mmCIF file of C-alpha atoms in Angstrom:
data_model
loop_
_atom_site.group_PDB
_atom_site.id
_atom_site.type_symbol
_atom_site.label_atom_id
_atom_site.label_comp_id
_atom_site.label_asym_id
_atom_site.label_seq_id
_atom_site.Cartn_x
_atom_site.Cartn_y
_atom_site.Cartn_z
ATOM 1 C CA MET N 28 0.066 0.237 -0.158
ATOM 2 C CA GLU N 29 2.991 2.732 0.645
ATOM 3 C CA ASN N 30 3.952 2.104 -3.042
ATOM 4 C CA ASP N 31 0.953 2.737 -4.567
ATOM 5 C CA TRP N 32 0.681 6.312 -2.132
ATOM 6 C CA LEU N 33 4.682 7.157 -3.589
ATOM 7 C CA LEU N 34 3.500 6.098 -7.214
ATOM 8 C CA LEU N 35 0.222 8.313 -6.689
ATOM 9 C CA ALA N 36 2.608 11.075 -5.261
ATOM 10 C CA TRP N 37 4.749 10.603 -8.764
ATOM 11 C CA LEU N 38 1.652 10.563 -11.511
ATOM 12 C CA SER N 39 -0.080 13.104 -9.440
ATOM 13 C CA PRO N 40 0.841 16.385 -11.671
ATOM 14 C CA LEU N 41 -0.336 13.981 -15.087
ATOM 15 C CA ILE N 42 -4.057 13.059 -12.819
ATOM 16 C CA VAL N 43 -4.264 16.840 -12.555
ATOM 17 C CA VAL N 44 -3.707 17.502 -15.717
ATOM 18 C CA MET N 45 -5.579 14.701 -17.003
ATOM 19 C CA VAL N 46 -8.847 15.837 -14.663
ATOM 20 C CA ILE N 47 -8.563 19.631 -15.599
ATOM 21 C CA PHE N 48 -9.025 18.531 -19.430
ATOM 22 C CA ASP N 49 -11.978 15.903 -18.244
ATOM 23 C CA LEU N 50 -14.094 18.373 -16.923
ATOM 24 C CA LYS N 51 -13.375 20.880 -19.350
ATOM 25 C CA ALA N 52 -14.564 18.259 -21.698
ATOM 26 C CA ARG N 53 -17.577 17.610 -20.017
ATOM 27 C CA ASN N 54 -18.853 21.046 -19.149
ATOM 28 C CA TYR N 55 -18.205 21.911 -23.209
ATOM 29 C CA GLY N 56 -20.763 18.492 -23.402
ATOM 30 C CA LYS N 57 -23.151 20.607 -20.749
ATOM 31 C CA LYS N 58 -22.882 24.194 -21.878
ATOM 32 C CA VAL N 59 -22.271 23.914 -25.621
ATOM 33 C CA LEU N 60 -23.512 20.593 -26.827
ATOM 34 C CA HIS N 61 -26.900 20.543 -23.620
ATOM 35 C CA LEU N 62 -26.519 16.856 -23.430
ATOM 36 C CA PRO N 63 -28.949 15.393 -20.440
ATOM 37 C CA LYS N 64 -27.918 14.773 -17.630
ATOM 38 C CA LYS N 65 -26.384 11.005 -17.623
ATOM 39 C CA GLU N 66 -24.324 11.423 -20.850
ATOM 40 C CA TYR N 67 -20.386 13.121 -20.966
ATOM 41 C CA VAL N 68 -18.049 14.094 -22.923
ATOM 42 C CA SER N 69 -15.079 11.608 -23.144
ATOM 43 C CA LEU N 70 -12.093 12.519 -25.004
ATOM 44 C CA LEU N 71 -10.571 9.437 -26.284
ATOM 45 C CA TRP N 72 -6.540 9.997 -25.349
ATOM 46 C CA LEU N 73 -7.949 10.326 -21.946
ATOM 47 C CA ALA N 74 -9.009 6.915 -22.046
ATOM 48 C CA ILE N 75 -5.789 5.244 -22.904
ATOM 49 C CA PHE N 76 -4.752 5.804 -19.627
ATOM 50 C CA ASP N 77 -7.342 3.852 -18.032
ATOM 51 C CA PRO N 78 -5.609 0.533 -18.437
ATOM 52 C CA VAL N 79 -2.136 2.219 -18.175
ATOM 53 C CA PHE N 80 -3.129 3.711 -14.438
ATOM 54 C CA GLU N 81 -4.692 0.039 -13.536
ATOM 55 C CA ILE N 82 -1.355 -1.516 -14.598
ATOM 56 C CA LEU N 83 0.760 0.686 -12.950
ATOM 57 C CA PHE N 84 -1.778 -0.067 -9.545
ATOM 58 C CA ILE N 85 -1.897 -3.253 -9.620
ATOM 59 C CA GLY N 86 0.590 -4.725 -11.604
ATOM 60 C CA ILE N 87 3.118 -5.913 -9.595
ATOM 61 C CA VAL N 88 0.242 -8.049 -7.478
ATOM 62 C CA LEU N 89 -0.832 -9.490 -10.257
ATOM 63 C CA TRP N 90 2.980 -10.407 -11.594
ATOM 64 C CA ASP N 91 3.402 -12.046 -8.080
ATOM 65 C CA ASP N 92 0.514 -14.050 -8.791
ATOM 66 C CA LEU N 93 0.977 -14.911 -12.244
ATOM 67 C CA SER N 94 4.654 -15.547 -11.161
ATOM 68 C CA ARG N 95 3.339 -18.561 -9.168
ATOM 69 C CA ASP N 96 2.404 -21.707 -11.293
ATOM 70 C CA VAL N 97 0.236 -22.301 -14.321
ATOM 71 C CA TRP N 98 -3.080 -22.314 -12.521
ATOM 72 C CA HIS N 99 -2.749 -19.071 -11.644
ATOM 73 C CA TRP N 100 -2.106 -18.127 -15.974
ATOM 74 C CA PHE N 101 -4.997 -20.372 -16.407
ATOM 75 C CA ALA N 102 -7.204 -18.027 -13.866
ATOM 76 C CA GLY N 103 -5.899 -15.169 -15.205
ATOM 77 C CA GLY N 104 -7.148 -16.346 -18.741
ATOM 78 C CA VAL N 105 -10.286 -16.915 -17.440
ATOM 79 C CA GLY N 106 -10.158 -13.290 -16.317
ATOM 80 C CA VAL N 107 -9.044 -11.883 -19.796
ATOM 81 C CA ILE N 108 -12.394 -13.488 -21.074
ATOM 82 C CA LEU N 109 -14.247 -11.983 -18.632
ATOM 83 C CA GLY N 110 -13.047 -8.991 -18.817
ATOM 84 C CA TYR N 111 -13.848 -8.948 -23.249
ATOM 85 C CA LEU N 112 -17.234 -10.007 -22.123
ATOM 86 C CA PHE N 113 -17.828 -7.006 -19.363
ATOM 87 C CA ALA N 114 -16.186 -4.922 -22.064
ATOM 88 C CA ARG N 115 -18.397 -5.545 -24.707
ATOM 89 C CA TYR N 116 -21.078 -5.022 -22.676
ATOM 90 C CA ARG N 117 -20.124 -1.604 -21.093
ATOM 91 C CA THR N 118 -18.975 -0.199 -24.283
ATOM 92 C CA ARG N 119 -22.477 -1.189 -25.833
ATOM 93 C CA ILE N 120 -24.606 0.704 -23.038
ATOM 94 C CA MET N 121 -22.504 3.349 -22.612
ATOM 95 C CA TRP N 122 -21.886 4.635 -26.606
ATOM 96 C CA VAL N 123 -24.506 7.584 -27.637
ATOM 97 C CA ARG N 124 -21.804 8.581 -30.337
ATOM 98 C CA PRO N 125 -18.454 10.229 -31.738
ATOM 99 C CA LEU N 126 -18.014 13.924 -31.347
ATOM 100 C CA PRO N 127 -14.614 13.873 -34.074
ATOM 101 C CA GLU N 128 -14.326 17.509 -33.960
ATOM 102 C CA LYS N 129 -12.935 16.876 -30.225
ATOM 103 C CA LYS N 130 -11.447 13.704 -31.293
ATOM 104 C CA ALA N 131 -13.475 12.318 -28.127
ATOM 105 C CA VAL N 132 -17.198 10.315 -27.881
ATOM 106 C CA ILE N 133 -20.176 10.977 -26.065
ATOM 107 C CA VAL N 134 -20.769 8.007 -23.574
ATOM 108 C CA ARG N 135 -23.606 7.667 -20.985
ATOM 109 C CA ASN N 136 -22.444 6.165 -17.241
ATOM 110 C CA SER N 137 -24.400 3.424 -16.603
ATOM 111 C CA GLY N 138 -24.680 1.345 -13.141
ATOM 112 C CA ALA N 139 -21.986 -1.023 -14.996
ATOM 113 C CA GLU N 140 -19.097 1.904 -13.996
ATOM 114 C CA TYR N 141 -19.909 1.952 -10.399
ATOM 115 C CA LEU N 142 -20.000 -1.723 -10.723
ATOM 116 C CA ALA N 143 -16.228 -1.956 -11.974
ATOM 117 C CA LEU N 144 -14.885 0.463 -9.586
ATOM 118 C CA ILE N 145 -16.373 -1.432 -6.477
ATOM 119 C CA PHE N 146 -15.013 -4.356 -8.145
ATOM 120 C CA LEU N 147 -11.845 -3.107 -8.299
ATOM 121 C CA VAL N 148 -11.611 -1.633 -5.349
ATOM 122 C CA ILE N 149 -13.011 -5.212 -3.126
ATOM 123 C CA VAL N 150 -9.908 -7.214 -5.334
ATOM 124 C CA LYS N 151 -7.440 -4.555 -4.826
ATOM 125 C CA THR N 152 -7.993 -4.845 -0.859
ATOM 126 C CA VAL N 153 -8.329 -8.598 -1.082
ATOM 127 C CA SER N 154 -5.419 -8.877 -2.859
ATOM 128 C CA GLU N 155 -3.487 -6.949 -0.445
ATOM 129 C CA ASN N 156 -4.800 -8.400 2.785
ATOM 130 C CA SER N 157 -2.211 -11.389 3.676
ATOM 131 C CA THR N 158 -4.556 -12.743 5.624
ATOM 132 C CA TYR N 159 -6.100 -14.439 2.366
ATOM 133 C CA SER N 160 -3.309 -17.414 1.969
ATOM 134 C CA ASN N 161 -6.117 -19.935 0.755
ATOM 135 C CA TYR N 162 -5.008 -20.944 -3.149
ATOM 136 C CA PHE N 163 -7.998 -20.793 -4.205
ATOM 137 C CA VAL N 164 -8.724 -17.404 -3.473
ATOM 138 C CA ASN N 165 -5.583 -16.139 -4.781
ATOM 139 C CA LEU N 166 -6.598 -17.888 -7.661
ATOM 140 C CA LEU N 167 -9.835 -16.034 -7.672
ATOM 141 C CA ILE N 168 -8.037 -12.638 -7.130
ATOM 142 C CA THR N 169 -5.832 -13.314 -9.992
ATOM 143 C CA THR N 170 -8.982 -13.244 -12.181
ATOM 144 C CA GLY N 171 -10.398 -10.533 -10.596
ATOM 145 C CA LEU N 172 -7.090 -8.184 -11.210
ATOM 146 C CA LEU N 173 -6.768 -9.787 -15.264
ATOM 147 C CA MET N 174 -10.382 -9.223 -15.291
ATOM 148 C CA ILE N 175 -9.946 -5.849 -14.432
ATOM 149 C CA VAL N 176 -7.245 -4.620 -16.449
ATOM 150 C CA SER N 177 -8.612 -6.368 -19.830
ATOM 151 C CA GLU N 178 -11.319 -5.004 -19.579
ATOM 152 C CA SER N 179 -10.225 -1.390 -19.512
ATOM 153 C CA ALA N 180 -7.773 -2.366 -22.048
ATOM 154 C CA PHE N 181 -10.614 -3.985 -24.744
ATOM 155 C CA ARG N 182 -13.076 -1.188 -23.788
ATOM 156 C CA VAL N 183 -10.897 1.805 -24.716
ATOM 157 C CA GLY N 184 -9.742 -0.481 -27.669
ATOM 158 C CA MET N 185 -13.440 -1.052 -28.615
ATOM 159 C CA LEU N 186 -14.768 2.861 -28.066
ATOM 160 C CA PHE N 187 -11.522 3.529 -30.810
ATOM 161 C CA THR N 188 -12.647 0.837 -33.491
ATOM 162 C CA ARG N 189 -16.467 2.040 -32.974
ATOM 163 C CA TYR N 190 -15.345 6.203 -33.275
ATOM 164 C CA ASN N 191 -13.519 5.333 -36.252
ATOM 165 C CA LYS N 192 -16.530 3.137 -37.887
ATOM 166 C CA GLU N 193 -18.616 6.229 -37.119
ATOM 167 C CA ARG N 194 -16.969 9.022 -38.023
ATOM 168 C CA PRO N 195 -16.824 8.928 -41.660
ATOM 169 C CA ASN N 196 -20.653 8.586 -41.230
ATOM 170 C CA LEU N 197 -21.104 12.077 -39.909
ATOM 171 C CA THR N 198 -18.519 14.106 -42.527
ATOM 172 C CA ALA N 199 -20.312 12.600 -46.004
#
């Protein structure tokens, strides 16, 4: 946990810049585009940082788990498959339309975002708690960690793909 705070301290200037750009994009959606309450503008270049930050914060725990044995790799593979399925679901329910003039997309909030955040906090907390030494629990933690990281990466990729696929339709 101490390393997380140190990493957060080093990344805080980047996080502040990202928050500023995110707030500006969301305000643009509210004030200029007059988006409904649950919809907001998401800059594509900011979305790329989601999986990067997740890897930075849980990568060490994840690598320790994957270094144990082949069953952890299998559990991780299950996590990647679950991450892909969850990313497809989230992308489908959150997508509204591309916003090419800002290199952004318009997406809507959903309960899945909050569920994913709660899941991340639970898995991260359980993975750092040394009282859980059960092998099966450890396999579930590996599955959960890889599900979180892969869901984020797949979702960003799907947003880019859908943005590029639908963008030409708006300019024609």
